[in-house]
Amino acid sequence: MSKSYELWVKKMHAKPSMPNYSNYSDRPEYSSCDNSMRSENFQENCSGESDDCIQSDCLETNDIKIKKTTINDMKIKENVIQKSIQTKEKKMKTKEKIVMENFQEFVKSNTLSELRSNLAKIEFPFKKYATTMVFSDGNSESPLMLIGEAPGQEEDKQGKPFVGESGKLLESMLNAAKIYRKNYYITNIVPWRPPENRAPTTEEIKIMRPYILNHIEIINPKIVILIGSTSYKAVMNQVKAITTVRGEFIDHNNRLYIPIFHPSYLLRSPSKKKDMWRDMLSIKNKIKELNLDILE
Ligand code: URA
């Protein structure tokens, strides 16, 4: 057996080795040389003078064929996987878009009862985790409306806004300024308790914005108290820190808006209660100035 024949047999039976390239383009098969170039090269390089030359050309062509078939198979599989991922992503995006678009269309209500029943039908990312929808409490005829962030555990249990620990603190401060719940209307940006009491995300707040603006329109108050940063940012569509804007009335679309600290922040930082008290007095004075007949 000639040496070149031995070599040929060995090569024919050898498994094609598959180097682990990260990109197809890194592979020599996909870099610069295609079949036609190779055969040209072979023709050029091979003078046909020796067995070695002819046989090694054949071997190399065969080897490449096997590799290319495997690589093509892999490429097809990869394309199929890629396409299925893209389809899934597209479906998810469409679903999110539908939820948002439906929401914006859906909540355009003219009355409070319409708004409430429309809201109850809506899809919302964490609605399924909440026990109940906490819509509102107080007097819907009042010229004073208060807007918080989202229900907590106690609110979720009772179905009313601001009835937990922070709610009680807020109420006691309002009461001290002679402002009582039966004389104001109170609600939240999000009517469902977020899972694990987390804050609603920017995206979730964005979804709820048309709803809360619609809610304000229906109640048509003279003064709106924005309780905490989330409420301020959602309603005013602003990014300023609550510390810089609290206690100042903002005249917007023929209504006065006043951002205040959230009572749960006061529970953590009791030294800020004096700022809150100042804001309560400003609100009381404004109610008097506007002759709103809601102080006891
Ligand atoms: N915090 C809020 O923002 N709203 C509630 O209803 C209770 C706590």
mmCIF file of C-alpha atoms in Angstrom, residues 63 81 124 138 149 203 226 240-241 254:
data_model
loop_
_atom_site.group_PDB
_atom_site.id
_atom_site.type_symbol
_atom_site.label_atom_id
_atom_site.label_comp_id
_atom_site.label_asym_id
_atom_site.label_seq_id
_atom_site.Cartn_x
_atom_site.Cartn_y
_atom_site.Cartn_z
ATOM 1 C CA ASP A 63 -14.165 16.854 4.276
ATOM 2 C CA ILE A 81 -35.035 28.977 16.895
ATOM 3 C CA PHE A 124 -53.381 45.275 34.346
ATOM 4 C CA GLY A 138 -65.199 60.064 50.682
ATOM 5 C CA GLU A 149 -49.985 56.016 45.048
ATOM 6 C CA GLU A 203 -44.394 51.898 32.918
ATOM 7 C CA LEU A 226 -50.971 64.956 45.346
ATOM 8 C CA LYS A 240 -38.844 66.915 39.903
ATOM 9 C CA ALA A 241 -38.133 65.652 43.415
ATOM 10 C CA ASN A 254 -57.971 75.976 36.031
#
